[in-house]
Short mmCIF file of C-alpha atoms in Angstrom, two decimals:
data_model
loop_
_atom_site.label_atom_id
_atom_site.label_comp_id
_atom_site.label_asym_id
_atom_site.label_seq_id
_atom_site.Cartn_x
_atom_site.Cartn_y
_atom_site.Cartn_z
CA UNK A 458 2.68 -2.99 53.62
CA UNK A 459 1.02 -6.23 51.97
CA UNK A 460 -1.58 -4.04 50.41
CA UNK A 461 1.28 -1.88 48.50
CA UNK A 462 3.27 -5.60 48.04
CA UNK A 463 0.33 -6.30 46.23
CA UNK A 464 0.04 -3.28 44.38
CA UNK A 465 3.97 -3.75 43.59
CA UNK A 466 3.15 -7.22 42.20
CA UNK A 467 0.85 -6.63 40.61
CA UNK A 468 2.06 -3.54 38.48
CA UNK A 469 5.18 -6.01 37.95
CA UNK A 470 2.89 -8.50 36.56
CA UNK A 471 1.06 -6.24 34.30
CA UNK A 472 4.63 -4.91 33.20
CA UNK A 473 5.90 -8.67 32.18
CA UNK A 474 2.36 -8.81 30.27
CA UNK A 475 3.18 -6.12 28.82
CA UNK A 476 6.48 -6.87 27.62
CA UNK A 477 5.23 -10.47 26.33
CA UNK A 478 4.51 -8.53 23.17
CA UNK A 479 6.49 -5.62 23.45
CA UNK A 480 8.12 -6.99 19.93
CA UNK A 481 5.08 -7.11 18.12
CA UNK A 482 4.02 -3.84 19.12
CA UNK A 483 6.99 -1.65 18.78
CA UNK A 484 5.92 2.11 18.96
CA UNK A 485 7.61 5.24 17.44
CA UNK A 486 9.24 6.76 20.54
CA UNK A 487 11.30 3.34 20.88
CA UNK A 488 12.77 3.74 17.06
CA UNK A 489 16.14 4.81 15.89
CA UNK A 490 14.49 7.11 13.10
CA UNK A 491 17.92 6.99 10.78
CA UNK A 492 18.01 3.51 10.93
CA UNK A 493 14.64 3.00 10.18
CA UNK A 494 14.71 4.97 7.27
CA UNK A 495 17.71 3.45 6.00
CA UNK A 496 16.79 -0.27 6.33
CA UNK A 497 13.52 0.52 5.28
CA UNK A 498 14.72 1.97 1.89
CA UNK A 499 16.98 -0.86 1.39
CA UNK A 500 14.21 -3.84 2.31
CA UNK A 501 10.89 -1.82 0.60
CA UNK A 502 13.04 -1.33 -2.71
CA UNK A 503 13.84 -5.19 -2.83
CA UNK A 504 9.79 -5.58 -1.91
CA UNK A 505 9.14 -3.53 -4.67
CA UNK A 506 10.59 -5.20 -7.02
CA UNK A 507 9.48 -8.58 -6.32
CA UNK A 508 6.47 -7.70 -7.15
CA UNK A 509 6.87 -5.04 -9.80
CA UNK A 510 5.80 -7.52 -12.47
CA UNK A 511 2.47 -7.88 -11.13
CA UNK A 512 1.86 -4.37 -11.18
CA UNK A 513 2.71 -4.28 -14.76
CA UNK A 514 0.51 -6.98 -15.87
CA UNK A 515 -2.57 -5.53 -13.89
CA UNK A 516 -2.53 -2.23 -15.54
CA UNK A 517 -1.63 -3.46 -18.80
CA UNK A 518 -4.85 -5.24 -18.49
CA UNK A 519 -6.79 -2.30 -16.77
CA UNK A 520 -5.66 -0.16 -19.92
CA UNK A 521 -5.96 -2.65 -23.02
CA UNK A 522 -8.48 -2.87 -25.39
CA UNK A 523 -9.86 -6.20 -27.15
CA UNK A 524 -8.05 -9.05 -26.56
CA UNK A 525 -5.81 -8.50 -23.94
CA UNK A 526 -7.77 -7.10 -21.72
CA UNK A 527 -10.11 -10.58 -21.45
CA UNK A 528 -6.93 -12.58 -20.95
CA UNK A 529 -5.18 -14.32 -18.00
CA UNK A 530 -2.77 -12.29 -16.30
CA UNK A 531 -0.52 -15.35 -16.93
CA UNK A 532 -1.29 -15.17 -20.58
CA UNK A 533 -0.45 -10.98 -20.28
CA UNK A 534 2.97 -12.27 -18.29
CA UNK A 535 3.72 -14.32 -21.01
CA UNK A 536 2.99 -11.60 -23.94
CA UNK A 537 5.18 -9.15 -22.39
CA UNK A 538 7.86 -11.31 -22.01
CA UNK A 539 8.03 -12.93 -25.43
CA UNK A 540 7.52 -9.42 -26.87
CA UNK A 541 9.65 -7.50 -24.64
CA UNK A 542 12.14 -9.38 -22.75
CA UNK A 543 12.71 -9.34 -19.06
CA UNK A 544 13.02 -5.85 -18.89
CA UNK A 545 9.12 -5.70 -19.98
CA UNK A 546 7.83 -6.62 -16.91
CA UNK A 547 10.14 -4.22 -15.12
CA UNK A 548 9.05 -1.37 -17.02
CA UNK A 549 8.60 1.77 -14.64
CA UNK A 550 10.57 0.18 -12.13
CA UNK A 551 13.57 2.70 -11.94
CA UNK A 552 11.58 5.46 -11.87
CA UNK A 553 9.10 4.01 -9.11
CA UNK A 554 11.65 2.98 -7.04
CA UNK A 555 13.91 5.90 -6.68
CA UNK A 556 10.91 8.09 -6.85
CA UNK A 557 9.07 6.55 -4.16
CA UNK A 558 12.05 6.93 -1.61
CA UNK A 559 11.26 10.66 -0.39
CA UNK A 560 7.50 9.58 -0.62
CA UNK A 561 8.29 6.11 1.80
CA UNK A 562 9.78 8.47 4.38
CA UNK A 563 6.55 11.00 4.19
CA UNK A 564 4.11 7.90 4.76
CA UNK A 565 5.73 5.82 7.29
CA UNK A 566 6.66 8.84 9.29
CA UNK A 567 3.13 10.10 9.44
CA UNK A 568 1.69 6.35 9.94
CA UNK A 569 3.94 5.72 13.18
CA UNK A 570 3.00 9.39 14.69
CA UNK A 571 -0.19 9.33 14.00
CA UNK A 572 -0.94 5.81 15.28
CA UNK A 573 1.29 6.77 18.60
CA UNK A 574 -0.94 9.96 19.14
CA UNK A 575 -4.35 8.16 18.60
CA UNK A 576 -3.61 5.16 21.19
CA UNK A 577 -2.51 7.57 23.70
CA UNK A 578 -5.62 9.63 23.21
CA UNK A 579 -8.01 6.79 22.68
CA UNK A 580 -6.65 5.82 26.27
CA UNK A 581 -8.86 8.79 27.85
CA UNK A 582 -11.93 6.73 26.64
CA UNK A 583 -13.35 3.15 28.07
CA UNK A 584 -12.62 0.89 25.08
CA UNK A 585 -11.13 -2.60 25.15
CA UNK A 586 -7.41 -3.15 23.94
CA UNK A 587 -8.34 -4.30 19.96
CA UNK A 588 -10.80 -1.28 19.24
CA UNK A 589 -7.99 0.95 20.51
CA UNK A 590 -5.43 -0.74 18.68
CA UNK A 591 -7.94 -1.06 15.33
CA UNK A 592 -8.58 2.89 15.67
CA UNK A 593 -4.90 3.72 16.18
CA UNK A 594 -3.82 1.62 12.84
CA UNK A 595 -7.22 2.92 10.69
CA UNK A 596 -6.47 6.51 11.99
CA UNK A 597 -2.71 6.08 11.25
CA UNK A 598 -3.66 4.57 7.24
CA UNK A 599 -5.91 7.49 6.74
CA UNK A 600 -3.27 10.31 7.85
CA UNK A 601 -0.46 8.62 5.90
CA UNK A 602 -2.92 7.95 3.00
CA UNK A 603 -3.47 11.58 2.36
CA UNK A 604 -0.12 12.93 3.20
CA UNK A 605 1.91 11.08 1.13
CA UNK A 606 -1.11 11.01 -1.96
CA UNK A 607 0.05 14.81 -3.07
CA UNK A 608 3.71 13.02 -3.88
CA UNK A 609 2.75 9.52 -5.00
CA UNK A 610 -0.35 10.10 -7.39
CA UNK A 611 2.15 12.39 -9.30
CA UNK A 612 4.66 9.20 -9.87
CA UNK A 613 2.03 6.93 -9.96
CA UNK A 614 0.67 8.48 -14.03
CA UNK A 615 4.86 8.58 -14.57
CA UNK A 616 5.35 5.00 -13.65
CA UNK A 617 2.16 3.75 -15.05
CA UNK A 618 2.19 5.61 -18.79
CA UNK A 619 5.58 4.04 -18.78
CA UNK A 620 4.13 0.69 -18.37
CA UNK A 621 1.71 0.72 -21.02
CA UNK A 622 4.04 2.00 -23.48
CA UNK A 623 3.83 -0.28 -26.43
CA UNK A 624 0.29 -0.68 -25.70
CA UNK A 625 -2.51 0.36 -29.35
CA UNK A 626 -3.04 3.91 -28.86
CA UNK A 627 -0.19 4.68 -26.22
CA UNK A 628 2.02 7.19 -26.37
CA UNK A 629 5.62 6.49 -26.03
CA UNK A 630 8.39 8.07 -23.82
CA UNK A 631 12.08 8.34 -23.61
CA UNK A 632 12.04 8.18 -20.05
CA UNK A 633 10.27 9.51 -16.42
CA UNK A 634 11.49 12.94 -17.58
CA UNK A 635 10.16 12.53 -20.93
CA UNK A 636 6.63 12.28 -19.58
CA UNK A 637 6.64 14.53 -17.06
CA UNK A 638 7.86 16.91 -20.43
CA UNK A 639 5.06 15.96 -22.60
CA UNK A 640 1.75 15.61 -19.93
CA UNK A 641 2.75 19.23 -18.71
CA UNK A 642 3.13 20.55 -22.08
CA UNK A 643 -0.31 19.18 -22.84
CA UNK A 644 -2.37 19.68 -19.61
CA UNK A 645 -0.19 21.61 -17.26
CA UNK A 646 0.68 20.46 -14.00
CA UNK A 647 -2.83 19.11 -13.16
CA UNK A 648 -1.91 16.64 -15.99
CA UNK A 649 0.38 14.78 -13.46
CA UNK A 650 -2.55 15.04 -10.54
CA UNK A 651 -5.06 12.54 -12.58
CA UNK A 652 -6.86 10.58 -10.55
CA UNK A 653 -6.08 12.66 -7.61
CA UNK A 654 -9.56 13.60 -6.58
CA UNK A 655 -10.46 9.61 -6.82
CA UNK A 656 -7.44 8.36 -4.95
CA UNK A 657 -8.04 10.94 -2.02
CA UNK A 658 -11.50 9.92 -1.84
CA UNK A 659 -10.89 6.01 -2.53
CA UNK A 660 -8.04 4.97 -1.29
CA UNK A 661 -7.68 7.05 2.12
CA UNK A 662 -10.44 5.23 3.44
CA UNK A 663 -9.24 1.96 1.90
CA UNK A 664 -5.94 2.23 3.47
CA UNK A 665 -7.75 3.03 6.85
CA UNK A 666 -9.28 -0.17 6.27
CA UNK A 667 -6.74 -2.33 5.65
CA UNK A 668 -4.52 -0.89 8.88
CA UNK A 669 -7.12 -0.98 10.89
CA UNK A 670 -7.97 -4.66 9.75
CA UNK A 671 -4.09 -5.51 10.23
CA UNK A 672 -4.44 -4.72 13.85
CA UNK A 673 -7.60 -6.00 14.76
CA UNK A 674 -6.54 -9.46 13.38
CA UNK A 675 -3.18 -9.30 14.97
CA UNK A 676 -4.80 -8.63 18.27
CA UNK A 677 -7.16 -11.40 17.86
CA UNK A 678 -4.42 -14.12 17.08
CA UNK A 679 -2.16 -13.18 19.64
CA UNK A 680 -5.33 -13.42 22.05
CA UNK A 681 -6.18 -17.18 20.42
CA UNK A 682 -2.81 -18.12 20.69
CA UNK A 683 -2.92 -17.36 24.36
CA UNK A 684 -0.64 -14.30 24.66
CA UNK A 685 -3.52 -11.86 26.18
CA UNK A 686 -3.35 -9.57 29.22
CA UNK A 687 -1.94 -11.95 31.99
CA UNK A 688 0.40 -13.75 29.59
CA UNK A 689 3.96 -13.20 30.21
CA UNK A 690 5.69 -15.48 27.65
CA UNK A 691 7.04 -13.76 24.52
CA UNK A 692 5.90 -15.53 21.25
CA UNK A 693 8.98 -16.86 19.32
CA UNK A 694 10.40 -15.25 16.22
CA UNK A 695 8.32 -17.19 14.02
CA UNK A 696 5.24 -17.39 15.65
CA UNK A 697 5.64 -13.41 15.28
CA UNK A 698 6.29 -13.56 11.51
CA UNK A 699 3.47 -15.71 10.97
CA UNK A 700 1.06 -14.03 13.14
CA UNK A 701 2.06 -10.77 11.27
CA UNK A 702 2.46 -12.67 7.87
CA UNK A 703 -1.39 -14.47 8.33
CA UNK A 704 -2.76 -10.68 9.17
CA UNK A 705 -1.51 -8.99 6.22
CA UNK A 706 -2.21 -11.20 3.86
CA UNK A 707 -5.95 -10.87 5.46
CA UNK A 708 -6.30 -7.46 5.04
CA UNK A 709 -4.77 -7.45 1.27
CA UNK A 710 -6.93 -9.55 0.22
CA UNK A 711 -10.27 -8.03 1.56
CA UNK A 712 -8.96 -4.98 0.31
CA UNK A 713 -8.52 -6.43 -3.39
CA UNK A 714 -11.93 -7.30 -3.42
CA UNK A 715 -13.10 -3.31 -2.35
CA UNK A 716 -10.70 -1.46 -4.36
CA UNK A 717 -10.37 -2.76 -7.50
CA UNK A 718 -13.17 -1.28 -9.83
CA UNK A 719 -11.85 2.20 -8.41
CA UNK A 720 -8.15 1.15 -9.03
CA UNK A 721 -9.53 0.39 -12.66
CA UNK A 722 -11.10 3.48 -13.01
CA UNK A 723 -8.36 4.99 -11.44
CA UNK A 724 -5.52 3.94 -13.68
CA UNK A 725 -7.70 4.62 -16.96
CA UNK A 726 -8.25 7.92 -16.19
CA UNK A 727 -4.13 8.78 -15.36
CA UNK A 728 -2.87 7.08 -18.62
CA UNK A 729 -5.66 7.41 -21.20
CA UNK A 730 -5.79 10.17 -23.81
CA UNK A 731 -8.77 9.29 -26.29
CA UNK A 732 -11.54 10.98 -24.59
CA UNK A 733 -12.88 13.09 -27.29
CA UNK A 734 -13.29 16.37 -26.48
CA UNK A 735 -12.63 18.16 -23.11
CA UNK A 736 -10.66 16.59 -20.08
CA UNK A 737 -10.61 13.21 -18.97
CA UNK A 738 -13.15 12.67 -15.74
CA UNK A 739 -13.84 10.17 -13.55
CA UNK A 740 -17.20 10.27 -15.06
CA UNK A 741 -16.29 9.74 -18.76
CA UNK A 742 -13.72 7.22 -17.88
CA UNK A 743 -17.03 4.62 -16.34
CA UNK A 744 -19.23 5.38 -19.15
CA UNK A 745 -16.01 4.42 -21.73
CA UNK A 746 -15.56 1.62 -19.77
CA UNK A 747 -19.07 0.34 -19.18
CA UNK A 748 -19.91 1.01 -22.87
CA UNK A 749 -16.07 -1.44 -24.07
CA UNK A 750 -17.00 -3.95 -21.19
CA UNK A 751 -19.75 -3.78 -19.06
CA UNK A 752 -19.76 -4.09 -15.30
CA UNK A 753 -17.52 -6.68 -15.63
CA UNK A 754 -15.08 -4.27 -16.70
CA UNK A 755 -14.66 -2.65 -13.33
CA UNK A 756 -12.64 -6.02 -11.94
CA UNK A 757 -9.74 -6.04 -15.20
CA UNK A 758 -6.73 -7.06 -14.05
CA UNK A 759 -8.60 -8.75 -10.70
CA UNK A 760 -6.08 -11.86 -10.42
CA UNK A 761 -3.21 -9.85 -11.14
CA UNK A 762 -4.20 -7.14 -8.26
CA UNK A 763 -5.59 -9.76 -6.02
CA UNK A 764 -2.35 -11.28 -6.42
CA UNK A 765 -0.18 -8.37 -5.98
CA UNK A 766 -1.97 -6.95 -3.22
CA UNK A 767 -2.17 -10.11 -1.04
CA UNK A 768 1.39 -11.18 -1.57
CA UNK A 769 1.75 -6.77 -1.17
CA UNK A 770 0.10 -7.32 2.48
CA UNK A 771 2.19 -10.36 3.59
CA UNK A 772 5.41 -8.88 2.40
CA UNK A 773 4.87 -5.27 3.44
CA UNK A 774 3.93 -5.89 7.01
CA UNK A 775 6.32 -8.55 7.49
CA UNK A 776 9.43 -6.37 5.74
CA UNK A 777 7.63 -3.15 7.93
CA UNK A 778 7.68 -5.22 11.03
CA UNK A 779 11.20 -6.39 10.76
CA UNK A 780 12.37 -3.16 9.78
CA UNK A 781 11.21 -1.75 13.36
CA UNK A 782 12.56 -4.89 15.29
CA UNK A 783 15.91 -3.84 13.73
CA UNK A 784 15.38 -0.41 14.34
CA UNK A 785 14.70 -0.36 18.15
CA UNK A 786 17.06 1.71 20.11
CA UNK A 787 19.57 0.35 22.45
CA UNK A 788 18.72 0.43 26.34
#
C-alpha cells in the first residue's frame, strides 16, 4: 500500500510538472483546428504586413544595380517613399497576403503533425528532454519547409517582380495576374518555379535550423528560470511571451547571418531577365553577381533581412504561440 502511495504521488507529481508548462508546449491533438486556422489567418496577415516594408527594401537592394544597391536600407526606405508614396513600400502586399493564406494552412498543418509524430517516436530512444524537443521542432521545419515550398516559391517570383517594378531594367506589370500572364508566356510554367531547386536545397535545412534552435533555447530558459522537471509552478503570461519572444528573435537572427547570400542569389535568379543567352541558373546568377560586386555582394540587403528576419522570429513565434493558447480546446 505505501509502495503504490508512492507510486500514486509520485506520478501526481510528475503530472503537476508536467502541467507547469503545459502552456508553452501546447501540442496538436489539444487544438481546435478551425480556430486555429482562423485566428491564425487573421494575426499572420497583420504580421505580414508589419513587416512587408522590410521585405521590399531588401530585395530592392538584392536586385539593383549601381547605386542603390551600396546604400542603407534606410536610404532605400526613404527613395521608395519619396518616389512612390506609401503604397511603395507595400508593393506585393495584396497579392502575398491573400496568396499565402492556402499556403499558411499547408505549413503550419504539416509543422504541428510532424513535430507531434517525431516526439512521440523520439520517446522510444534514451535522449534527454531538449534533444527530443530540438529534433521534434528541426524535423517539423524541414517537413513544413518542403511541403509548403511547391506553393510559396510560385508566389514568392509574383510578389517579388512586383516589388522591383520601377526598378532600371524591370519589367512592369498590371497586377499578380499580369505576371503570372507574361513569365508563362515566356518560360512556361517552370518560369514561376525559379529558384525552386535552391530554396528546396537552402532553405529546408535552414528552416530545420531555426525550429530546432527555437526549441532548444526555449527549453534552456525555462530550465534557467527554474521551471525544469520537478517544478510545478506555471510561468506567468509574460514570462511566457518573453521566454518565447527572447528565443525567436535568437534563432532569426542566427539564421540571417546563414541564409542571406543564398536569399540573394535566390531572389536574383526569380526576378532577373538579362542573362544573355539560355536560362537563368543558379550558376550564372553568382558569376553576374561576383563579377557587379564581389563577395561582398552575396550579403545585399543584409540590414534590411537581418532586420526583417529577427523582428520575423520574435513576431512569428510569439503571434504562433498565442494563436495556439487561443486555440486550445475546451475540457
Amino acid at each position: 500500500m505505501a509502495a503504490a502511495a508512492a507510486a500514486a504521488a509520485d506520478t501526481s507529481e510528475a503530472s503537476a510538472a508536467g502541467l507547469a508548462l503545459a502552456e508553452a508546449n501546447i501540442n496538436w491533438e489539444r487544438l481546435d483546428k478551425t480556430r486555429f486556422h482562423v485566428i491564425g489567418a487573421i494575426l499572420f496577415t497583420a504580421q505580414q504586413g508589419a513587416l512587408h516594408p522590410t521585405a521590399v527594401v531588401k530585395t530592392r537592394m538584392q536586385v539593383a544595380e549601381g547605386g542603390i544597391a551600396h546604400m542603407s536600407g534606410f536610404a532605400v526606405f526613404r527613395r521608395i517613399l519619396r518616389s512612390d508614396g506609401i503604397p511603395g513600400v507595400f508593393r506585393g502586399f495584396g497579392t502575398s497576403a491573400v496568396g499565402a493564406l492556402p499556403g499558411r494552412v499547408l505549413a503550419l498543418t504539416s509543422l504541428e503533425v510532424s513535430k507531434e509524430m517525431t516526439f512521440k517516436y523520439s520517446e522510444r530512444f534514451d535522449m534527454s528532454e531538449a534533444s527530443k524537443i530540438a529534433l521534434a521542432n528541426g524535423v517539423g521545419g524541414l517537413v513544413s519547409s518542403i511541403c509548403s515550398s511547391s506553393y510559396f516559391v510560385p508566389l514568392d517570383v509574383i510578389c517579388q517582380r512586383l516589388m522591383v517594378q520601377g526598378l532600371p531594367g524591370m519589367a512592369t506589370y498590371r497586377g499578380p495576374f499580369d505576371v503570372i500572364n507574361k513569365v508563362v508566356r515566356m518560360e512556361g510554367i517552370r518560369g514561376l518555379y525559379r529558384g525552386f531547386g535552391i530554396t528546396m536545397l537552402t532553405q529546408s535545412p535552414a528552416s530545420a535550423l531555426w525550429w530546432s534552435a527555437y526549441g532548444g533555447a526555449q527549453h534552456a530558459m525555462w530550465r534557467s528560470l527554474g521551471y525544469g522537471n520537478d517544478s510545478q509552478t506555471k510561468p506567468s503570461q509574460s514570462e511566457l511571451v518573453a521566454v518565447q519572444a527572447t528565443a525567436g528573435t535568437i534563432a532569426g537572427a542566427c539564421s540571417s547571418i546563414i541564409t542571406t547570400p543564398i536569399d540573394t542569389i535566390k531572389t536574383r535568379l526569380q526576378v532577373m531577365d538579362n542573362y544573355g543567352s539560355g536560362r537563368p541558373s543558379v550558376m550564372k546568377t553568382t558569376r553576374l553577381l561576383l563579377d557587379e560586386d564581389g563577395w561582398r555582394g552575396f550579403y545585399r540587403g543584409f540590414g534590411p533581412r537581418f532586420l526583417n528576419m529577427s523582428l520575423w522570429g520574435t513576431s512569428m513565434i510569439v503571434t504562433y504561440e498565442l494563436i495556439k493558447r487561443l486555440s486550445v480546446k475546451s475540457e
